[in-house]
XYZ file of C-alpha atoms in Angstrom:
361
model
C 80.147 88.422 76.989
C 82.129 84.768 76.825
C 85.320 84.798 77.466
C 85.312 81.572 75.337
C 85.384 83.477 72.282
C 88.504 82.841 70.499
C 90.393 84.643 67.590
C 91.088 82.655 64.493
C 94.407 84.071 63.943
C 96.016 82.991 66.793
C 95.350 79.555 68.671
C 98.098 79.669 71.201
C 95.724 81.193 73.706
C 92.952 79.381 73.049
C 94.766 76.738 75.776
C 92.538 76.364 79.077
C 96.232 76.933 80.852
C 96.415 80.427 79.173
C 92.869 81.731 80.045
C 92.274 84.240 82.472
C 91.099 83.461 86.046
C 88.799 86.053 86.249
C 85.364 85.495 85.181
C 83.147 88.114 86.607
C 81.562 90.532 84.358
C 82.288 93.297 86.465
C 85.776 94.573 88.070
C 85.782 93.118 91.255
C 88.162 93.174 94.249
C 90.868 90.156 93.469
C 91.272 91.932 89.643
C 91.724 95.199 91.198
C 94.013 93.999 94.062
C 96.319 91.399 92.001
C 96.054 92.450 88.507
C 96.524 96.149 89.139
C 98.380 96.380 92.110
C 100.307 93.236 93.181
C 101.105 91.980 89.931
C 102.468 95.532 88.587
C 104.255 96.117 92.059
C 106.214 92.621 91.340
C 106.579 93.643 87.541
C 108.107 97.204 88.198
C 110.264 96.331 91.071
C 113.616 96.270 89.389
C 112.740 99.738 87.938
C 111.846 101.099 91.032
C 115.307 100.112 92.740
C 117.262 101.002 89.240
C 115.622 104.531 89.036
C 117.106 104.971 93.006
C 120.681 102.855 92.581
C 121.427 101.777 89.368
C 123.943 104.891 88.516
C 125.561 104.144 92.254
C 126.168 100.562 91.362
C 127.956 101.495 88.445
C 129.991 104.419 89.934
C 130.519 102.628 93.467
C 130.523 98.731 92.548
C 130.804 97.723 88.963
C 133.411 100.338 88.114
C 134.515 101.111 91.732
C 138.000 102.562 91.873
C 137.895 103.793 88.508
C 138.437 107.814 87.753
C 135.189 109.140 86.401
C 135.999 113.099 85.801
C 137.318 113.612 82.415
C 137.748 110.227 81.774
C 136.221 107.655 78.955
C 133.891 106.228 81.936
C 132.470 109.379 82.915
C 131.823 110.115 79.150
C 130.179 106.565 79.124
C 127.930 106.944 82.094
C 126.631 110.386 80.953
C 125.922 109.225 77.127
C 124.182 105.725 78.183
C 121.282 106.718 79.149
C 121.054 109.628 76.948
C 121.445 108.044 73.868
C 119.397 104.860 74.995
C 116.318 107.587 74.911
C 116.216 107.183 71.062
C 115.944 103.483 71.436
C 113.539 103.653 74.323
C 111.468 105.923 72.359
C 111.379 103.433 68.957
C 110.525 100.496 71.483
C 107.538 102.327 73.010
C 106.377 103.529 69.366
C 106.673 99.864 68.377
C 105.079 98.006 70.959
C 102.233 100.404 70.632
C 101.626 99.246 67.159
C 102.038 95.621 68.070
C 99.515 95.816 70.588
C 97.471 97.573 68.079
C 97.499 95.004 65.519
C 97.251 91.877 68.091
C 94.052 89.959 67.998
C 93.747 86.968 70.232
C 91.521 85.124 72.770
C 93.612 86.459 75.726
C 92.999 89.828 74.157
C 95.541 92.626 72.683
C 98.168 93.704 75.683
C 98.069 90.556 78.082
C 99.587 88.429 75.433
C 102.409 91.290 75.627
C 102.576 91.177 79.639
C 102.667 87.171 79.397
C 105.763 87.675 76.972
C 107.386 90.674 78.801
C 107.380 88.392 82.079
C 110.146 86.558 80.670
C 111.995 89.281 78.990
C 112.018 91.206 82.261
C 113.212 88.738 84.570
C 115.901 87.641 81.861
C 117.252 91.023 81.499
C 116.969 92.109 85.150
C 119.578 89.301 85.585
C 121.735 90.056 82.574
C 122.408 93.721 83.643
C 123.972 92.350 86.978
C 125.822 89.350 85.630
C 126.863 89.854 81.931
C 128.973 92.518 82.720
C 130.983 90.841 85.285
C 132.271 88.472 82.257
C 134.868 91.029 80.961
C 136.560 90.836 84.115
C 138.721 93.792 84.561
C 138.306 95.054 80.951
C 136.492 98.477 81.077
C 135.775 98.448 77.672
C 134.154 95.555 77.227
C 132.315 95.716 80.526
C 130.933 99.114 79.361
C 129.817 97.405 76.088
C 128.228 94.571 78.004
C 126.572 96.992 80.122
C 124.958 99.374 77.334
C 123.602 95.746 76.002
C 122.140 94.722 79.280
C 120.777 98.081 79.811
C 118.999 98.599 76.468
C 117.383 94.891 76.633
C 115.687 96.231 79.940
C 114.885 99.363 79.185
C 114.369 99.486 75.415
C 112.737 96.250 75.076
C 111.351 94.654 78.137
C 110.232 97.832 79.983
C 108.375 99.498 77.200
C 106.819 95.732 76.130
C 105.698 95.555 79.652
C 104.761 99.291 80.677
C 102.775 99.859 77.245
C 100.733 96.711 77.612
C 100.089 97.752 81.149
C 99.105 101.004 80.445
C 96.664 100.099 77.519
C 94.873 97.040 80.165
C 92.643 99.956 81.930
C 90.964 100.698 78.949
C 90.306 97.606 77.781
C 89.384 96.244 80.990
C 85.870 97.343 81.052
C 83.692 100.159 79.702
C 82.421 100.978 83.107
C 83.832 104.746 83.932
C 83.947 104.277 87.833
C 85.485 100.841 87.622
C 88.127 102.061 85.565
C 89.107 104.970 87.624
C 89.492 102.436 90.481
C 91.734 100.436 88.477
C 93.783 103.607 87.647
C 94.119 104.560 91.430
C 95.422 100.845 92.036
C 97.903 100.971 89.276
C 99.063 104.481 90.269
C 99.385 103.172 93.885
C 101.594 100.322 92.779
C 104.015 102.581 91.006
C 104.314 104.739 94.261
C 104.951 101.216 96.149
C 107.441 100.435 93.521
C 109.614 104.014 94.131
C 109.013 103.332 98.137
C 110.711 100.063 97.765
C 113.449 101.560 95.665
C 114.021 104.650 97.899
C 113.207 103.505 101.330
C 113.896 99.485 101.551
C 116.417 98.922 99.196
C 118.915 101.571 100.266
C 119.260 99.627 103.882
C 119.574 96.300 102.091
C 122.294 97.751 99.907
C 124.224 99.260 102.774
C 124.033 96.149 105.115
C 123.963 93.028 102.753
C 125.245 94.137 99.616
C 127.661 97.064 99.949
C 130.304 96.705 97.110
C 130.184 92.958 96.538
C 129.755 92.570 92.622
C 128.688 88.661 93.836
C 125.927 89.964 96.449
C 124.316 92.496 94.102
C 124.293 89.657 91.120
C 122.518 87.010 93.230
C 120.142 90.119 94.996
C 119.103 90.691 91.526
C 118.913 87.228 90.296
C 116.290 87.041 92.964
C 114.663 90.536 91.731
C 114.199 89.091 88.453
C 112.434 85.700 89.346
C 110.171 87.861 91.369
C 109.345 90.082 88.249
C 108.680 87.002 86.231
C 106.335 85.286 88.658
C 104.330 88.436 89.510
C 104.395 89.827 86.104
C 102.382 86.325 85.108
C 100.197 86.464 88.040
C 99.189 90.249 86.252
C 98.435 88.107 83.469
C 96.165 85.660 84.833
C 94.074 87.903 87.162
C 93.522 90.588 84.385
C 90.628 90.551 81.812
C 90.226 92.444 78.614
C 86.438 92.627 78.339
C 86.470 95.420 75.910
C 88.554 93.361 73.463
C 86.266 90.468 73.955
C 83.584 92.139 72.453
C 85.006 92.252 69.186
C 86.688 89.081 68.690
C 83.803 87.690 66.949
C 83.921 90.525 64.316
C 85.555 91.081 61.617
C 88.944 93.470 61.320
C 87.755 96.507 59.682
C 89.731 97.482 56.433
C 89.477 101.199 57.369
C 92.207 101.817 59.714
C 93.941 105.331 60.133
C 97.124 105.426 59.080
C 99.984 105.945 61.750
C 100.879 109.381 59.568
C 97.487 111.020 60.459
C 97.395 109.673 63.834
C 100.695 111.886 64.498
C 99.412 114.764 62.576
C 96.437 114.912 64.724
C 98.301 114.670 67.966
C 101.042 117.439 66.840
C 98.046 119.847 65.596
C 96.498 119.484 69.134
C 97.822 122.408 71.445
C 96.664 120.338 74.334
C 98.782 117.269 73.305
C 101.968 119.511 73.279
C 100.997 120.974 76.683
C 100.468 117.382 78.423
C 103.882 116.641 76.583
C 105.786 119.581 78.227
C 104.180 119.199 81.495
C 105.086 115.269 81.357
C 109.034 116.491 80.099
C 109.597 118.578 82.715
C 107.909 116.246 85.245
C 110.189 113.496 84.725
C 113.099 115.227 83.778
C 112.945 116.764 87.623
C 111.962 113.185 88.713
C 115.034 111.686 87.214
C 117.391 114.295 88.578
C 116.108 113.967 91.896
C 115.878 110.006 91.871
C 119.655 109.724 90.563
C 121.031 112.269 93.253
C 119.405 111.229 96.020
C 121.910 108.468 96.735
C 124.938 110.721 96.542
C 122.905 113.749 98.598
C 122.613 111.636 101.106
C 125.813 109.948 101.062
C 128.205 113.101 101.061
C 125.817 115.942 102.199
C 123.421 114.767 104.868
C 125.557 111.743 106.318
C 128.627 114.099 106.432
C 126.719 117.332 107.333
C 123.687 116.652 109.671
C 124.924 113.409 111.005
C 128.829 114.440 111.559
C 131.740 113.902 109.750
C 132.206 110.086 108.782
C 128.769 108.746 109.787
C 127.904 105.941 107.821
C 124.184 105.392 107.894
C 123.896 102.536 105.599
C 121.256 103.773 103.613
C 119.243 104.980 106.842
C 119.441 108.500 105.531
C 117.888 107.740 102.054
C 115.054 105.496 103.837
C 113.935 108.483 106.345
C 113.888 110.698 103.579
C 111.889 108.531 101.048
C 109.384 108.052 103.992
C 109.303 111.502 104.730
C 108.197 112.243 100.805
C 106.326 109.257 100.050
C 104.007 108.397 103.191
C 102.309 111.927 102.584
C 101.656 111.086 98.903
C 100.366 107.354 99.998
C 97.700 109.075 102.107
C 96.825 111.518 99.630
C 96.201 108.876 97.153
C 93.626 107.372 99.075
C 91.555 110.499 98.470
C 92.072 110.681 95.032
C 89.415 108.194 93.457
C 86.411 109.236 95.805
C 87.430 112.794 95.155
C 87.287 112.255 91.423
C 83.878 110.689 91.684
C 82.491 113.364 93.716
C 83.636 116.520 91.713
C 85.126 115.276 88.519
C 89.142 114.216 87.892
C 89.630 117.639 85.890
C 88.741 119.451 89.202
C 91.082 117.371 91.300
C 93.901 117.897 88.813
C 93.170 121.686 88.556
C 93.138 121.961 92.524
C 96.198 119.644 92.809
C 98.094 122.058 90.699
C 97.004 125.409 92.801
C 97.837 123.792 95.896
C 101.169 122.391 94.457
C 101.720 126.041 93.013
C 101.086 127.840 96.276
C 103.232 125.634 98.635
C 106.223 126.075 96.062
C 105.527 129.784 96.423
C 105.348 129.378 100.111
C 108.333 127.230 100.568
C 110.457 129.624 98.128
């Protein structure tokens, strides 16, 4: 298998400067560590912070002092993420089709990761700088917030996340190596959420507070970090499976999208997975959005005492309490999956989780 194979349809990625730094035929430590843990961690850093703190930034910083209940602002903050879901779903579907049709020397997914590096960084910065142009004009501020929000979540994030998810099956045909890469990817997602719920609250409490300028500077830095780490991921990944087909002509027998959709919707297990994922994400979104307010208005003034200002310490402690056991457990997932199969690990996890819910309840 030669990484020097080229795709005639696109010569841009034939440039030696854009070639992968991974030369080995099998997955080795640098590729797993940098390409599937460190790279995604930096690329998704902004997403982890947004999940935990973006809504709080809107209510307590960008629109600070503005009444929310029963006002246009409250309606806006409610409808923005809800209606944006339509664009986000469309973005994921479009990017998925674009990746499927991509054929370059760099692979199918990696070119989109390189493009996403720029859009991730730029959109992250714009989300905290562009709305400030509106000054005290709340209507214009809401419009600019909606545009910058969707640039990140409907364009940049689907582009990166879809390509990143596609990388693992394209990296190698070795099932054990794919399992290892999946474990590193999952660990990076956990680390990102930890950064958003454990580290950033203290930074926001001590340094950023309610200064729009300080938040803008912070996310200029985060945007640059996202760009650099995503580029790093591009260079330390390799699509071995894609490389095998670069010298072969494209098949004229492609399954139409309508048939692909029909195959999915007619499978009961597809609906089961979709339903589980929907409930899982919905519960996680409620938890993440409410955590900062719960800590600020309930724990700080209840458990610690009236008037206590924890500077994010309470949220950090709760984040650590929830994330550390998960991180320890994840270290055992890959070896357990190899030993007793992924299916049994998933079933066992569901049984343990359900029994713990009933015990706590």
